[in-house]
XYZ file of C-alpha atoms in Angstrom:
558
model
C 81.930 -31.507 157.001
C 84.535 -34.155 156.121
C 87.102 -31.464 155.442
C 86.478 -29.878 158.853
C 86.888 -33.244 160.556
C 90.245 -33.802 158.828
C 91.675 -30.478 159.815
C 90.197 -30.493 163.339
C 92.009 -31.412 166.503
C 94.718 -30.058 168.750
C 97.952 -28.618 167.377
C 101.261 -30.267 168.251
C 102.368 -27.120 170.079
C 99.260 -27.134 172.295
C 99.537 -30.897 172.843
C 103.172 -30.561 173.944
C 102.415 -27.629 176.234
C 99.521 -29.415 177.966
C 101.634 -32.534 178.412
C 104.422 -30.449 179.959
C 101.826 -28.800 182.201
C 100.524 -32.214 183.351
C 104.030 -33.438 184.159
C 104.745 -30.183 186.008
C 101.600 -30.161 188.135
C 100.828 -33.863 188.681
C 103.604 -36.281 187.747
C 106.294 -34.332 189.586
C 104.570 -34.458 192.960
C 107.712 -36.116 194.440
C 109.717 -32.972 193.628
C 107.284 -30.705 195.418
C 107.228 -33.054 198.402
C 111.018 -32.855 198.560
C 110.970 -29.063 198.174
C 108.444 -28.659 200.989
C 110.806 -30.594 203.248
C 113.740 -28.407 202.199
C 111.897 -25.101 202.563
C 110.532 -26.072 205.971
C 114.112 -26.149 207.276
C 115.064 -22.728 205.914
C 114.622 -19.588 207.983
C 113.453 -17.501 205.023
C 112.333 -18.329 201.494
C 111.492 -15.758 198.827
C 107.865 -16.104 197.751
C 108.727 -15.078 194.189
C 111.346 -17.829 193.980
C 108.853 -20.458 195.186
C 106.215 -19.311 192.697
C 108.627 -19.507 189.766
C 109.522 -23.171 190.376
C 106.475 -24.679 188.609
C 106.908 -22.145 185.808
C 110.574 -23.140 185.491
C 109.625 -26.816 185.254
C 106.864 -26.043 182.736
C 109.145 -24.065 180.442
C 111.956 -26.612 180.678
C 109.711 -29.610 180.029
C 107.913 -27.818 177.193
C 111.278 -27.243 175.521
C 112.410 -30.847 176.027
C 109.088 -32.399 174.995
C 109.060 -30.274 171.838
C 112.177 -32.118 170.709
C 110.145 -35.353 170.606
C 106.810 -33.976 169.443
C 106.629 -35.020 165.809
C 104.028 -36.738 163.637
C 103.801 -40.524 164.041
C 106.165 -40.704 167.027
C 104.528 -38.286 169.487
C 101.691 -40.469 170.719
C 103.531 -43.780 171.198
C 106.541 -42.022 172.727
C 104.574 -39.959 175.240
C 102.146 -42.786 176.084
C 105.056 -45.021 177.125
C 106.805 -42.133 178.874
C 103.668 -41.210 180.819
C 102.981 -44.746 182.081
C 106.599 -45.276 183.142
C 106.669 -41.826 184.730
C 103.564 -42.619 186.786
C 105.353 -45.640 188.268
C 108.421 -43.517 189.006
C 106.167 -40.875 190.542
C 104.528 -43.437 192.827
C 107.873 -44.787 194.059
C 109.336 -41.323 194.479
C 106.370 -39.810 196.319
C 105.610 -42.725 198.624
C 109.071 -44.197 199.251
C 111.560 -41.468 198.347
C 113.139 -43.704 195.677
C 115.490 -42.045 193.168
C 115.964 -43.626 189.753
C 119.659 -43.161 189.111
C 121.877 -45.569 187.147
C 122.328 -48.025 190.019
C 118.585 -48.153 190.627
C 117.947 -48.936 186.956
C 120.411 -51.830 187.196
C 118.638 -53.036 190.329
C 115.258 -52.877 188.560
C 116.501 -54.717 185.477
C 117.889 -57.524 187.646
C 114.735 -57.887 189.734
C 112.852 -61.100 189.044
C 109.067 -61.377 188.709
C 108.592 -62.720 192.229
C 110.465 -59.817 193.776
C 108.741 -57.280 191.533
C 105.315 -58.574 192.520
C 106.031 -57.698 196.160
C 105.744 -54.024 195.217
C 102.244 -54.432 193.805
C 99.358 -53.198 195.896
C 95.907 -51.787 195.308
C 97.261 -48.327 196.102
C 100.125 -48.584 193.582
C 97.760 -49.874 190.882
C 95.262 -47.051 191.483
C 98.069 -44.461 191.433
C 99.407 -45.801 188.130
C 95.937 -45.992 186.613
C 94.926 -42.472 187.615
C 98.207 -40.710 186.883
C 99.540 -42.817 184.023
C 97.201 -45.231 182.262
C 94.026 -43.117 182.027
C 95.888 -39.990 180.803
C 97.720 -42.250 178.335
C 94.363 -43.478 176.993
C 93.265 -39.862 176.614
C 96.414 -39.167 174.591
C 95.678 -42.215 172.442
C 92.153 -40.994 171.689
C 93.090 -37.316 171.408
C 92.767 -35.953 167.843
C 95.861 -34.010 166.786
C 95.618 -31.627 163.882
C 97.428 -32.986 160.810
C 100.266 -30.915 159.400
C 99.181 -29.151 156.235
C 102.037 -26.668 156.108
C 105.446 -27.921 157.356
C 106.879 -24.408 157.513
C 104.047 -23.231 159.773
C 104.518 -26.349 161.943
C 108.280 -25.818 162.321
C 107.824 -22.103 162.967
C 105.233 -22.708 165.693
C 107.455 -25.311 167.321
C 110.456 -22.970 167.174
C 108.478 -20.090 168.694
C 107.228 -22.323 171.534
C 110.743 -23.544 172.294
C 112.150 -20.012 172.069
C 109.546 -18.666 174.500
C 110.388 -21.540 176.875
C 114.062 -20.603 176.786
C 113.226 -16.946 177.388
C 111.114 -17.883 180.425
C 113.921 -20.033 181.815
C 116.387 -17.207 181.188
C 114.231 -14.584 182.903
C 113.699 -16.813 185.932
C 117.418 -17.534 186.109
C 118.218 -13.828 185.888
C 115.825 -13.000 188.711
C 116.486 -15.900 191.090
C 119.762 -17.496 190.018
C 121.278 -17.342 193.507
C 118.220 -18.997 195.059
C 118.180 -21.836 192.519
C 121.940 -22.290 192.819
C 121.802 -22.345 196.618
C 118.966 -24.872 196.853
C 120.459 -27.006 194.082
C 123.973 -26.939 195.527
C 122.859 -27.797 199.047
C 120.367 -30.435 197.879
C 121.997 -31.872 194.773
C 119.829 -34.998 194.977
C 116.871 -32.924 193.717
C 117.910 -33.376 190.091
C 117.503 -37.132 190.606
C 113.884 -36.622 191.680
C 112.730 -34.662 188.621
C 110.530 -36.712 186.275
C 111.164 -37.801 183.570
C 114.665 -36.423 182.979
C 116.620 -38.491 185.534
C 115.120 -41.911 184.899
C 115.210 -41.434 181.108
C 118.868 -40.439 181.264
C 119.739 -43.338 183.591
C 117.825 -45.839 181.451
C 119.471 -44.630 178.252
C 122.890 -44.987 179.881
C 122.018 -48.516 180.997
C 120.820 -49.469 177.489
C 123.947 -47.965 175.947
C 126.278 -49.776 178.344
C 124.405 -53.076 178.121
C 123.576 -53.363 174.442
C 125.773 -50.920 172.549
C 129.102 -51.174 174.323
C 131.682 -53.840 173.574
C 131.860 -56.170 176.586
C 135.059 -56.154 178.548
C 137.242 -59.226 178.037
C 137.036 -61.597 180.987
C 139.996 -61.289 183.328
C 141.272 -64.022 185.585
C 142.889 -62.894 188.805
C 144.452 -64.792 191.659
C 146.006 -67.367 189.331
C 148.565 -68.061 192.056
C 145.875 -68.872 194.656
C 146.542 -71.913 196.813
C 145.719 -73.182 200.262
C 148.509 -73.492 202.789
C 150.137 -76.907 203.192
C 148.941 -77.108 206.790
C 145.348 -76.405 205.735
C 145.439 -79.049 203.012
C 146.873 -81.545 205.462
C 144.162 -80.702 207.995
C 141.518 -81.305 205.320
C 142.517 -84.956 205.175
C 141.310 -85.591 208.715
C 138.988 -82.722 209.651
C 138.148 -80.258 206.847
C 137.123 -76.656 207.275
C 133.406 -75.961 206.784
C 132.576 -72.268 206.386
C 129.000 -71.059 206.008
C 128.819 -67.548 204.602
C 125.376 -65.993 204.967
C 124.601 -62.983 202.771
C 121.700 -61.070 204.276
C 119.211 -58.854 202.500
C 118.140 -55.360 203.573
C 119.180 -55.776 207.217
C 120.273 -52.562 208.867
C 122.655 -52.577 211.804
C 120.605 -50.119 213.861
C 117.894 -52.727 214.530
C 120.214 -55.369 215.948
C 119.994 -55.982 219.675
C 123.650 -57.076 219.602
C 124.514 -53.579 218.333
C 122.650 -51.777 221.109
C 119.093 -51.742 219.753
C 116.535 -51.455 222.551
C 114.461 -54.425 221.356
C 115.198 -58.149 221.672
C 115.752 -58.800 217.978
C 118.621 -61.293 218.556
C 117.108 -63.697 221.104
C 118.447 -66.788 219.328
C 122.093 -65.847 218.762
C 122.888 -63.713 221.804
C 123.724 -66.818 223.891
C 125.776 -68.507 221.147
C 129.068 -66.679 221.713
C 128.599 -64.871 218.423
C 130.591 -61.722 217.645
C 128.702 -58.741 216.269
C 130.778 -56.012 214.631
C 129.399 -52.685 215.764
C 130.143 -50.399 212.801
C 130.220 -51.835 209.279
C 129.541 -49.859 206.105
C 127.984 -51.271 202.940
C 129.398 -50.790 199.467
C 126.055 -49.687 198.045
C 122.410 -49.180 198.893
C 121.035 -51.830 196.528
C 121.719 -55.531 196.018
C 122.858 -55.068 192.416
C 125.811 -53.046 193.670
C 126.529 -54.364 197.146
C 126.616 -58.109 196.492
C 129.027 -57.965 193.521
C 131.095 -55.373 195.380
C 131.589 -57.374 198.564
C 132.841 -60.370 196.572
C 135.072 -58.310 194.259
C 138.704 -57.372 194.765
C 137.717 -53.703 194.717
C 136.843 -51.104 197.288
C 133.694 -49.020 197.244
C 135.703 -46.070 195.929
C 136.845 -47.873 192.790
C 134.062 -50.427 192.321
C 132.801 -50.885 188.780
C 129.975 -53.343 188.178
C 130.912 -54.055 184.571
C 134.482 -54.810 185.555
C 133.327 -56.962 188.466
C 131.083 -59.017 186.168
C 134.001 -59.667 183.848
C 136.679 -60.812 186.228
C 137.179 -63.430 188.918
C 135.776 -62.764 192.361
C 136.261 -64.247 195.817
C 134.351 -67.435 194.996
C 136.312 -68.024 191.805
C 139.643 -67.626 193.578
C 138.615 -69.913 196.421
C 137.515 -72.506 193.898
C 140.828 -72.171 192.034
C 142.564 -72.884 195.344
C 140.431 -76.076 195.596
C 138.078 -74.808 198.281
C 134.858 -76.600 197.329
C 132.004 -74.137 196.685
C 128.195 -74.037 196.722
C 125.786 -71.091 196.458
C 122.184 -71.487 197.677
C 119.809 -68.766 196.505
C 116.558 -67.470 198.025
C 116.651 -63.837 196.949
C 116.030 -63.653 193.228
C 119.583 -63.883 191.931
C 123.277 -63.931 192.749
C 124.002 -60.828 190.584
C 126.508 -62.868 188.538
C 128.671 -63.547 191.598
C 128.143 -67.323 191.529
C 128.231 -67.718 187.746
C 131.245 -70.061 187.825
C 130.362 -72.279 190.777
C 127.628 -74.765 191.655
C 124.369 -73.016 192.485
C 121.049 -74.208 193.899
C 117.973 -71.960 193.720
C 115.050 -72.462 196.061
C 111.893 -73.150 194.056
C 109.705 -70.285 195.184
C 106.781 -71.386 193.030
C 106.014 -74.286 195.336
C 103.305 -74.095 197.987
C 103.994 -75.683 201.362
C 104.827 -74.661 204.911
C 107.962 -72.853 203.652
C 106.711 -71.225 200.428
C 103.516 -69.514 199.278
C 103.954 -69.805 195.510
C 105.954 -66.615 195.061
C 108.351 -66.387 198.011
C 109.904 -68.707 200.592
C 111.047 -68.299 204.172
C 114.805 -68.462 204.578
C 114.641 -71.698 206.552
C 114.099 -73.320 203.150
C 117.822 -72.774 202.558
C 118.601 -75.308 205.282
C 116.634 -78.056 203.571
C 118.971 -80.890 202.508
C 121.892 -78.989 204.017
C 123.470 -82.212 205.314
C 123.578 -83.627 201.800
C 124.801 -80.297 200.396
C 127.731 -80.370 202.799
C 128.491 -84.043 202.162
C 128.532 -83.500 198.384
C 131.464 -81.079 198.683
C 135.075 -82.199 198.978
C 137.972 -81.152 201.179
C 137.816 -77.681 202.738
C 134.496 -76.202 201.736
C 132.341 -73.077 201.826
C 128.591 -72.765 201.345
C 127.092 -69.319 200.699
C 123.450 -68.824 201.651
C 121.751 -65.819 200.043
C 118.789 -64.834 202.224
C 115.692 -62.884 201.287
C 116.023 -61.594 204.847
C 114.225 -58.295 205.358
C 113.355 -57.493 201.765
C 110.475 -55.040 201.597
C 107.963 -53.718 201.185
C 106.260 -57.033 201.980
C 108.134 -57.526 205.248
C 105.263 -59.612 206.621
C 105.992 -62.346 204.067
C 109.524 -62.865 205.393
C 108.544 -64.549 208.667
C 105.983 -67.167 209.761
C 103.200 -66.290 212.162
C 104.969 -67.893 215.126
C 107.826 -65.390 214.679
C 105.541 -62.343 214.463
C 106.603 -61.277 217.948
C 106.346 -57.524 217.539
C 102.751 -56.392 217.121
C 100.822 -54.849 215.481
C 102.681 -55.513 212.243
C 101.925 -54.339 208.691
C 100.414 -57.201 206.647
C 100.368 -55.360 203.304
C 102.631 -54.248 200.460
C 101.670 -50.554 200.486
C 103.520 -49.892 203.719
C 103.041 -46.149 203.333
C 99.462 -46.787 204.442
C 100.586 -48.426 207.677
C 101.701 -46.549 210.763
C 105.434 -46.275 211.334
C 104.989 -48.420 214.443
C 103.515 -51.208 212.315
C 106.288 -50.920 209.727
C 109.010 -51.089 212.373
C 107.303 -54.035 214.055
C 107.169 -55.936 210.764
C 110.775 -55.101 209.992
C 111.971 -56.132 213.455
C 110.158 -59.431 213.001
C 112.239 -60.039 209.876
C 115.436 -59.354 211.817
C 114.307 -61.723 214.548
C 113.494 -64.444 212.021
C 116.874 -64.041 210.336
C 118.406 -64.428 213.788
C 116.499 -67.671 214.167
C 117.725 -68.961 210.786
C 121.328 -68.147 211.713
C 120.958 -69.871 215.062
C 119.605 -72.998 213.365
C 122.566 -73.029 211.018
C 124.947 -72.684 213.948
C 123.193 -75.548 215.734
C 123.744 -77.651 212.626
C 127.432 -76.711 212.584
C 127.741 -77.699 216.223
C 126.316 -81.121 215.371
C 129.006 -81.497 212.721
C 131.841 -80.460 215.019
C 133.435 -83.904 215.094
C 133.645 -84.029 211.297
C 134.545 -80.420 210.458
C 136.143 -77.283 211.832
C 133.103 -75.055 211.495
C 132.419 -71.326 211.296
C 129.739 -68.934 210.108
C 130.008 -65.365 208.815
C 126.852 -63.294 208.290
C 126.773 -59.910 206.568
C 123.945 -57.967 204.961
C 124.143 -56.297 201.552
C 122.638 -52.940 202.561
C 120.241 -51.403 205.046
C 116.741 -49.959 204.881
C 114.809 -46.775 205.608
C 111.619 -47.221 207.599
C 110.017 -43.810 207.179
C 112.717 -41.641 208.713
C 112.413 -38.192 207.091
C 109.722 -39.598 204.817
C 112.060 -42.132 203.180
C 111.292 -45.834 202.809
C 113.034 -48.926 201.416
C 116.538 -48.472 199.966
C 118.426 -47.560 196.807
C 119.017 -43.870 197.549
C 122.184 -42.720 195.715
C 125.040 -43.414 198.088
C 126.198 -39.863 198.793
C 122.650 -38.865 199.722
C 121.716 -42.058 201.564
C 121.043 -42.029 205.309
C 123.096 -44.366 207.500
C 120.017 -46.559 207.877
C 120.722 -47.695 204.314
C 124.529 -47.910 204.550
C 125.210 -49.483 207.967
C 124.899 -53.265 208.013
C 125.286 -56.106 210.512
C 128.350 -58.359 210.419
C 128.318 -61.351 212.747
C 130.897 -64.111 213.159
C 130.657 -67.452 214.938
C 133.556 -69.909 215.183
C 133.649 -73.302 216.818
C 136.455 -73.877 219.353
C 138.156 -76.305 216.942
C 138.008 -73.707 214.139
C 139.552 -71.084 216.426
C 142.308 -73.471 217.412
C 143.039 -74.724 213.899
C 143.077 -71.208 212.446
C 145.060 -69.838 215.385
C 142.423 -67.163 216.076
C 142.346 -65.296 219.360
C 138.568 -65.025 219.865
C 138.906 -62.511 222.696
C 141.009 -60.322 220.446
C 138.338 -60.573 217.728
C 135.619 -59.528 220.163
C 137.651 -56.443 221.036
C 138.290 -55.696 217.372
C 134.553 -55.851 216.681
C 134.019 -52.800 218.889
C 136.050 -50.526 216.619
C 134.168 -47.807 214.750
C 134.886 -46.232 211.375
C 137.064 -49.197 210.403
C 135.111 -51.973 208.695
C 133.115 -52.221 205.480
C 132.307 -54.524 202.583
C 135.841 -53.748 201.398
C 137.092 -56.213 204.021
C 135.071 -59.252 202.938
C 137.165 -60.369 199.957
C 140.419 -60.345 201.914
C 138.962 -61.598 205.196
C 137.447 -64.687 203.604
C 140.634 -65.481 201.679
C 142.571 -65.081 204.901
C 140.355 -67.146 207.158
C 140.267 -69.932 204.543
C 144.098 -69.911 204.482
C 144.341 -69.069 200.784
C 147.448 -67.187 199.773
C 147.521 -65.077 196.607
C 148.980 -61.792 195.453
C 145.402 -60.426 195.464
C 145.222 -60.766 199.251
C 145.870 -57.698 201.432
C 146.410 -58.459 205.105
C 145.513 -54.914 206.168
C 141.974 -55.462 204.845
C 141.595 -58.848 206.539
C 139.457 -58.434 209.654
C 140.777 -61.667 211.145
C 144.503 -61.155 210.501
C 144.894 -58.786 213.452
C 143.941 -61.675 215.723
C 145.964 -64.426 214.044
C 149.448 -63.073 213.514
C 150.917 -66.458 212.727
C 148.867 -66.796 209.537
C 149.382 -63.169 208.508
C 153.132 -63.687 208.714
C 152.916 -66.905 206.673
C 150.779 -65.287 203.958
C 153.101 -62.305 203.702
C 156.037 -64.679 203.310
C 154.222 -66.697 200.601
C 153.147 -63.594 198.680
C 156.669 -62.226 198.671
């Protein structure tokens, strides 16, 4: 009896096959959802090809899982893999999220407060049913001990060989169909679980923990403010407020032609809204470092950006006094060398609920923040803006203008009308925050030459084509995730001091296919009158409307 108990249980080959079958049928639901969308747009689809897809996944996963199915490591490895895969499955099926390298970076840099916004009863139930309970079954499952290593290796080899034969036969019969669908929908490989997220995570771990860090590089060592600007600072300094938005998409801005009144507070403030601006990335971890770096989207490298000076560092070197105020879970290493204030989101009052704060909290003590700086100065406000999925937590009840909204985290269980209403409320509230900051700048007009620049990091999908949130790999991302608002307000004294033709700037803002995050680094250097060899006038949005300064900078740089 004891002997039978010892030799009883499931073989490793059977265990691996059943696990591959479970991943094929259940965990990879996001893949089948994506395929249904693809096939629905095709005129004809071969039935045989469609039927072989699950078999192809099963054979491929059985082969891959067999590589990790060994005594002592199988259970812990697959238990962890299954739980993580259930979370990936939930995000992929319900939001269309793809876990590529950039998304892994974004996840690793997400703080606990931000992460908690994704928790909902639905997400917990999904993870329990698809990940945790099957993982417990694996933990309890008896697996037959290996009594003959040769038999074990032979069985494993035969299983892997059969898997390869199945893959080969399918490829021989339907190669053109697989190639066509894969070539025309290359994002599909990023949806398959667990291959993509495991690969991306391993690359992140390798780059973060097993790669020698790049030496830090200082750039813009020649940076200096113009003599005229320094002289002006003695009597009436420049005060620039740069507002970095979160998850605001340009398509929902009334000032950009949206049919709803989402900009009721700024539309009468003589603010300029640029009509067509493209983001550097579709996630904060990419876009924020990119917009402050002396790189374009085409050559941006996060590791390099983290290890060299950025816009803020160069401005500080040129003695432009700096402050970063944070309400969005982190500056992504952009403000690592300057003074930084983080809003305490653990407090509970009319601005904060213990885990998140409204963006008006950034304006608390703003008078003292400004007074504490010296000379020409710039304050950067990092908003939580329209960060989802808990859009309803981004605005107070008196700004919940568009109804009915979606007062829950699992937005996939709200109607699209509710989701859009909630999102538009966040845009409206951001508009209110900007207007309040402009009002404050107007009050300070006698002391400072004031201006405000607002730009969002990336956009957001609100259910279009079944996609929600953001973070889709850039070449697959819809414009809802890549088009962002850029708004500029300048006091009359700022316009005069900086020699800016405001009418010209309004005309320039109407251009399409011209502006992006690539312009921010150079535009902010230019408008703050900082000359350096790093500055490129052709990427300065403002230079086209202030030729006098552009000529002076060119002369200084030569």
